[in-house]
PDB file of C-alpha atoms in Angstrom:
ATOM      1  CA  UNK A   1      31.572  59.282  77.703  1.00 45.00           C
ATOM      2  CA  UNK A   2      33.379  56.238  79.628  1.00 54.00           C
ATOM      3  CA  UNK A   3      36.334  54.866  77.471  1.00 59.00           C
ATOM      4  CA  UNK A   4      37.167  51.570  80.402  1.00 89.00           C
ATOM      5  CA  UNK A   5      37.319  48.752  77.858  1.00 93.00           C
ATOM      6  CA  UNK A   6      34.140  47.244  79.410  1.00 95.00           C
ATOM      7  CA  UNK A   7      32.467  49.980  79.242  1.00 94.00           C
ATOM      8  CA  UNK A   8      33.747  50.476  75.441  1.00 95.00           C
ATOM      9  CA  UNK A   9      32.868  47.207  74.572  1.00 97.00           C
ATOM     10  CA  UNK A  10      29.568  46.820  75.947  1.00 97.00           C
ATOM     11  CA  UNK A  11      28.371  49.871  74.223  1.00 97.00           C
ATOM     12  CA  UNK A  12      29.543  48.598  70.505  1.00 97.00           C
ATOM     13  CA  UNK A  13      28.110  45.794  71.355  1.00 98.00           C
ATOM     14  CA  UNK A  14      24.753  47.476  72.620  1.00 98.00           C
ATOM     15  CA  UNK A  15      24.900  49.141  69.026  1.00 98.00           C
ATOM     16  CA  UNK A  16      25.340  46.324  67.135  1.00 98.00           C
ATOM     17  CA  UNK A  17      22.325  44.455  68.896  1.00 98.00           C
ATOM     18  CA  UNK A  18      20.462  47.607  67.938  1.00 97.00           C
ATOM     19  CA  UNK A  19      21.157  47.293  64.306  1.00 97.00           C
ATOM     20  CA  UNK A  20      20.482  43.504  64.903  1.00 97.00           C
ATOM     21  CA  UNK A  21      16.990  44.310  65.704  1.00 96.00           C
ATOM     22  CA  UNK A  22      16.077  46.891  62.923  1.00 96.00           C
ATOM     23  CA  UNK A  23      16.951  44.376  60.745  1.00 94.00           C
ATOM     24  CA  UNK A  24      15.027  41.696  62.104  1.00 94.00           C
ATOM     25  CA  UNK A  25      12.037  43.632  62.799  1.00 92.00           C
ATOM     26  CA  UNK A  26      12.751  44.809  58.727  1.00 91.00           C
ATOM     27  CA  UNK A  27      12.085  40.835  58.313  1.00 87.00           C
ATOM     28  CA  UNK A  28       9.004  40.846  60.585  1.00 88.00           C
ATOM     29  CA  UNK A  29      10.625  39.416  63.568  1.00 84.00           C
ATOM     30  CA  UNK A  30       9.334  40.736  66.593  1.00 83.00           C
ATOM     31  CA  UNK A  31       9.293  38.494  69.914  1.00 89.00           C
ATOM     32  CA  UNK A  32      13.104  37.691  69.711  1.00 92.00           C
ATOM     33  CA  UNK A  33      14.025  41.063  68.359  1.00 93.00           C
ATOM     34  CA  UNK A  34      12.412  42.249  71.431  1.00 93.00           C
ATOM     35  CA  UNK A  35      13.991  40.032  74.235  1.00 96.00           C
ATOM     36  CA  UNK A  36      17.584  40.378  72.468  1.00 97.00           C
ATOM     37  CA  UNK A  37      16.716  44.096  72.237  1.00 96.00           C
ATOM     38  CA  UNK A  38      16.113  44.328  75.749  1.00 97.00           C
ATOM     39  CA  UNK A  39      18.964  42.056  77.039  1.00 97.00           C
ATOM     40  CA  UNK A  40      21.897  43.465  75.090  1.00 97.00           C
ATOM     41  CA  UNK A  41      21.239  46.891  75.677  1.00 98.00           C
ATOM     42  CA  UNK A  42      20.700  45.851  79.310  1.00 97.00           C
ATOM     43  CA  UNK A  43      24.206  44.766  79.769  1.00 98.00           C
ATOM     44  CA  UNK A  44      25.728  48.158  79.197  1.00 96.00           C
ATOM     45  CA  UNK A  45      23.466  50.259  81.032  1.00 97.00           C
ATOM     46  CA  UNK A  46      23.715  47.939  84.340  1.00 97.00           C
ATOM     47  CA  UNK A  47      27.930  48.263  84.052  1.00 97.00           C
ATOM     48  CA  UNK A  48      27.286  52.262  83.683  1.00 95.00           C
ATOM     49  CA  UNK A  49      24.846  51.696  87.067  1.00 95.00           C
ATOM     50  CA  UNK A  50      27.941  50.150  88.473  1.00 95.00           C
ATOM     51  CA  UNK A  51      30.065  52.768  88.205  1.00 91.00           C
ATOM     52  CA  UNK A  52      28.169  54.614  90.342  1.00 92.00           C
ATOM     53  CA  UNK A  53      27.553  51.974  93.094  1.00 92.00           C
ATOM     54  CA  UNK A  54      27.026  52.513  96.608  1.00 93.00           C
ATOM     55  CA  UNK A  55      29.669  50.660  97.743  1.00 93.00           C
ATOM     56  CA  UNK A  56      31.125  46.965  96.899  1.00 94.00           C
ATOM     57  CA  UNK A  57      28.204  45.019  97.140  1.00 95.00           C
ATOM     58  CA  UNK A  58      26.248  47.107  95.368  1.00 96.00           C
ATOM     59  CA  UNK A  59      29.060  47.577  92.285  1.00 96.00           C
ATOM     60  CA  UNK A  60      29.113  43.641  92.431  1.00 96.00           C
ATOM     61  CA  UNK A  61      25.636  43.148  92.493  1.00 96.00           C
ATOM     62  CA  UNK A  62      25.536  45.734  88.981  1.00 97.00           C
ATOM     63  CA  UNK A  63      27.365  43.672  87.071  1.00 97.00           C
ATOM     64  CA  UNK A  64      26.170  39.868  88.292  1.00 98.00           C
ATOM     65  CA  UNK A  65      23.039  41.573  86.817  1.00 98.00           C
ATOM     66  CA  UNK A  66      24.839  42.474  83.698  1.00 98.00           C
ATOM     67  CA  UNK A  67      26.392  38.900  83.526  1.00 98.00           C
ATOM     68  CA  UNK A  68      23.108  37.709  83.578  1.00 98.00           C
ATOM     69  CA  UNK A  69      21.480  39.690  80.640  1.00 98.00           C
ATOM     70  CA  UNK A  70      24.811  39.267  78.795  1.00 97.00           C
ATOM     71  CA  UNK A  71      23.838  34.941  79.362  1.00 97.00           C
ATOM     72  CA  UNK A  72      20.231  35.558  78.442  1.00 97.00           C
ATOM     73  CA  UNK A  73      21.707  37.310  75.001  1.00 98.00           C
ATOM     74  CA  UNK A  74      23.579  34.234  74.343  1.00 97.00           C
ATOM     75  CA  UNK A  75      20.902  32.372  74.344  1.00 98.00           C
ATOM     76  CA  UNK A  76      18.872  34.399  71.824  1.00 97.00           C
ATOM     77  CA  UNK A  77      21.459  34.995  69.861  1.00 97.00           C
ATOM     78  CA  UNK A  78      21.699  31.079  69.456  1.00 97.00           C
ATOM     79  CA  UNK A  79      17.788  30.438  68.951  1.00 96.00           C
ATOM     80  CA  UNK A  80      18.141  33.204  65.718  1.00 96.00           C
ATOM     81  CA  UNK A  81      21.215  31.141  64.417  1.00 97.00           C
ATOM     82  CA  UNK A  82      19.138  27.826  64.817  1.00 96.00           C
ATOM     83  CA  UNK A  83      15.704  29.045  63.378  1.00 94.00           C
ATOM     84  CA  UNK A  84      17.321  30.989  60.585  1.00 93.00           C
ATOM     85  CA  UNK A  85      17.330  34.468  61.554  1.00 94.00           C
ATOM     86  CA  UNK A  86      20.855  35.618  61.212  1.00 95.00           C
ATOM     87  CA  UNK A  87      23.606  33.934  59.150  1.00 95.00           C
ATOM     88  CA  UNK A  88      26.553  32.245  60.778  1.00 97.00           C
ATOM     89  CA  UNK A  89      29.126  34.814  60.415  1.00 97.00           C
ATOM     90  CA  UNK A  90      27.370  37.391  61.931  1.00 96.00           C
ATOM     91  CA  UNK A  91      26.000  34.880  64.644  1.00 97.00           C
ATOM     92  CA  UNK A  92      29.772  34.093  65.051  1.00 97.00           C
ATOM     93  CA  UNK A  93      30.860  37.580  65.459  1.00 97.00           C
ATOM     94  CA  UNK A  94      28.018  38.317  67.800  1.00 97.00           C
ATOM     95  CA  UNK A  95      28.601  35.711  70.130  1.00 96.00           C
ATOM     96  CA  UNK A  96      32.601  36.347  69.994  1.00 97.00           C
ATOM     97  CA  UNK A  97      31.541  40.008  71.318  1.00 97.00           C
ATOM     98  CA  UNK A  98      29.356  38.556  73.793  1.00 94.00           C
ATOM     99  CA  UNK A  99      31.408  35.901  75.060  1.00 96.00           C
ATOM    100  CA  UNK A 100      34.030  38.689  75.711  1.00 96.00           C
ATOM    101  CA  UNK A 101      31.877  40.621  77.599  1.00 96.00           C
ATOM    102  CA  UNK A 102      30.760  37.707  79.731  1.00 96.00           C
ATOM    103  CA  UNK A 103      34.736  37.044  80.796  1.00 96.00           C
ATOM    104  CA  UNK A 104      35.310  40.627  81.488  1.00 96.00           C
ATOM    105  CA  UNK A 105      32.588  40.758  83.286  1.00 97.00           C
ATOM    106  CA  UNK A 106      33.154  37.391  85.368  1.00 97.00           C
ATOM    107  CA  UNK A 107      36.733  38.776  85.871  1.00 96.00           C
ATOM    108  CA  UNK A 108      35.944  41.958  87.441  1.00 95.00           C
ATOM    109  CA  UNK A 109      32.903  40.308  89.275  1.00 96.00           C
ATOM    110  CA  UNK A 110      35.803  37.817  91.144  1.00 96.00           C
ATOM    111  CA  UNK A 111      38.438  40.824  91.240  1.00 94.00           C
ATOM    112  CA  UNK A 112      35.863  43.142  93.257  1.00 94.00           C
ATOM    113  CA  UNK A 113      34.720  40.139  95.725  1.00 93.00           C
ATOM    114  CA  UNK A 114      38.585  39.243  96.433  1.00 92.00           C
ATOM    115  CA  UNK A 115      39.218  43.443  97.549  1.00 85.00           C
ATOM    116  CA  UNK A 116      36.033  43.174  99.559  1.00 71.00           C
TER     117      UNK A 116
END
């Protein structure tokens, strides 16, 4: 088990979209449940294939591909604020995780392209 904070973080986080989409899917939800579903827990797994890069351009290229399913969350998290889905607070404490994540990962992103 990894314990880097990013790593840490984007597995909670991959849990708590998980428990996200029981619920929804509880409230007959299905085509967002299923893209958020597939995004969030995306995130984590590409950082994990990161970690085992070969080489720099391939770690970078991990997690621009985590960055991106960490945006593409966002933006469903957002459309199941707006249509009703999920409350506020725990659309607020979703996108708080995820807007972490997205600045960790844009950090280390720049940090591995400047020790290229």
């Amino acid at each position: 088990m990894r314990n880097d904070q990013l790593s840490v973080q984007s597995m909670n986080f991959a849990v708590k979209i998980i428990n996200l989409v029981k619920s929804l899917k509880e409230n007959r939800e299905s085509i967002i449940s299923n893209q958020i579903g597939r995004s969030g827990t995306s995130i984590g797994a590409n950082i994990r294939e990161a970690q085992y890069a070969h080489g720099k351009a391939d770690f970078i290229s991990k997690l621009q591909i985590a960055l991106k399913e960490a945006n593409e969350t966002g933006y469903w998290l957002e459309l199941l604020y707006k249509t009703e889905y999920i409350r506020e607070e725990i659309y607020r404490s979703l996108d708080t995780d995820y807007t972490s994540l997205r600045m960790m990962l844009i950090a280390s992103i720049n940090t591995a392209k400047e020790n290229r």
